[in-house]
XYZ file of C-alpha atoms in Angstrom:
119
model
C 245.421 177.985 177.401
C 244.616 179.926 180.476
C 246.855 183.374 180.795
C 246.773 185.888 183.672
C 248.084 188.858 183.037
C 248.734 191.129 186.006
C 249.841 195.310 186.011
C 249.601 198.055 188.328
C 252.576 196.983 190.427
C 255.289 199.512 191.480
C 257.190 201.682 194.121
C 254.526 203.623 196.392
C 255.313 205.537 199.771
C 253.877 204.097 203.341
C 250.242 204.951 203.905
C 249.747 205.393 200.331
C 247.572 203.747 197.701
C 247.953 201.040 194.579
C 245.481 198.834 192.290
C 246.969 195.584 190.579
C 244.783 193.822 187.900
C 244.717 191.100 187.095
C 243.200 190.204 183.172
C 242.247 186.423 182.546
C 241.848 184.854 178.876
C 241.528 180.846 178.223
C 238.932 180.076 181.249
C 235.325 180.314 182.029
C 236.200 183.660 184.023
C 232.538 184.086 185.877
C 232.766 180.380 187.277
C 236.609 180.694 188.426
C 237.786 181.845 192.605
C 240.055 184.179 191.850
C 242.962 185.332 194.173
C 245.924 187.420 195.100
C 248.711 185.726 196.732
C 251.860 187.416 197.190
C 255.643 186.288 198.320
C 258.093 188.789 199.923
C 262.086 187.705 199.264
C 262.885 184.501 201.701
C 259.339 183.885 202.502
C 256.705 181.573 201.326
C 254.104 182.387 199.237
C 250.807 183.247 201.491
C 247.392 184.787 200.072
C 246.059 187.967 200.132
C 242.490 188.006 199.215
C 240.695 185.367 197.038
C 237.099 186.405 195.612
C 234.563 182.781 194.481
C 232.103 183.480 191.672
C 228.997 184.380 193.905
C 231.038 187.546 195.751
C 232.620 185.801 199.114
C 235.394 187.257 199.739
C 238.248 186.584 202.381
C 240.990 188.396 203.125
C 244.387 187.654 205.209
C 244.233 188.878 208.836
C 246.894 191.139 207.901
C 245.730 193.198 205.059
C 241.620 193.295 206.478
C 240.094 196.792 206.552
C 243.071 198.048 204.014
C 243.559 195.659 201.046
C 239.770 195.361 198.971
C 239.429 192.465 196.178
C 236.594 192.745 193.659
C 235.882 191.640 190.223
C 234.376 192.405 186.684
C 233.270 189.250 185.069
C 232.418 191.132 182.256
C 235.733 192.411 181.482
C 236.995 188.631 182.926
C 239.236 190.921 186.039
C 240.145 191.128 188.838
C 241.212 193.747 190.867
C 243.136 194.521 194.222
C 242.948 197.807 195.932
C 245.519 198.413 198.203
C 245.103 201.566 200.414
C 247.278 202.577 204.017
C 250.410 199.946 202.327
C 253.181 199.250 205.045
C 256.578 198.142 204.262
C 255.529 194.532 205.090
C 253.314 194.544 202.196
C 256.350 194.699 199.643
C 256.595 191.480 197.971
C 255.525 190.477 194.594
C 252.183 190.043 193.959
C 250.290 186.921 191.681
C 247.461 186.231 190.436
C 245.220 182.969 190.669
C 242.854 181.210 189.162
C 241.087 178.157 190.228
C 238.549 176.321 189.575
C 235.726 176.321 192.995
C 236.621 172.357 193.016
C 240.567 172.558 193.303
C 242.086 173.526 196.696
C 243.424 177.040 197.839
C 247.028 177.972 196.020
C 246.577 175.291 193.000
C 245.398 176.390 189.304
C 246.858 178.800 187.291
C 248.882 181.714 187.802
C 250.339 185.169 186.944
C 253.790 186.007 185.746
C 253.266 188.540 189.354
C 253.800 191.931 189.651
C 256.407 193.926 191.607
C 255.112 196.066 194.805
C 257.509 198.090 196.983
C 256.156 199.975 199.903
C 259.201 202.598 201.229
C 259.747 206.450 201.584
């Protein structure tokens, strides 16, 4: 039974700084893409960053050169650093995991974490 289990959500002023993790149990975690999507109140859900086993990476146009994703197989997570935050990036944030063989925003996901950018 795959679980993803995210934290470091929360309120944090503009131009500031936050880390989400995410912690995976129940999958082959070194073989898995892993991903942040995220989903802001009456908007779909659209992703962030999404990290593939060997270290590509891509990011959204609008979080590149602020948002970094990286992961620690050997603690099976992943991580999101989120520096220079705008109030656009307030939404709450999920993790994914998929397989390299399934298509972008299927597999399993977080229960998501709460971030709220605002003075």
């Amino acid at each position: 039974q795959v679980q993803l289990v995210e934290s470091g959500g929360g309120l944090v002023q503009p131009g500031g700084s936050l880390r989400l993790s995410c912690a995976a149990s129940g999958i082959i975690f070194s073989i898995y893409v892993m991903g942040w999507y995220r989903q802001a109140p009456g908007k779909q859900r659209e992703l962030v960053a999404s990290i593939t086993s060997g270290g590509t990476i891509n990011y959204a146009d609008s979080v590149k050169g602020r948002f970094t994703i990286s992961r620690d197989n050997a603690k099976r997570t992943v991580y999101l650093q989120m520096n220079s935050v705008q109030p656009e990036d307030t939404a709450i944030y999920y993790c994914n995991a998929r397989p390299a063989s399934m298509s972008p925003g299927f597999g399993s996901w977080g229960q998501g974490t709460q971030v709220t950018v605002s003075s």
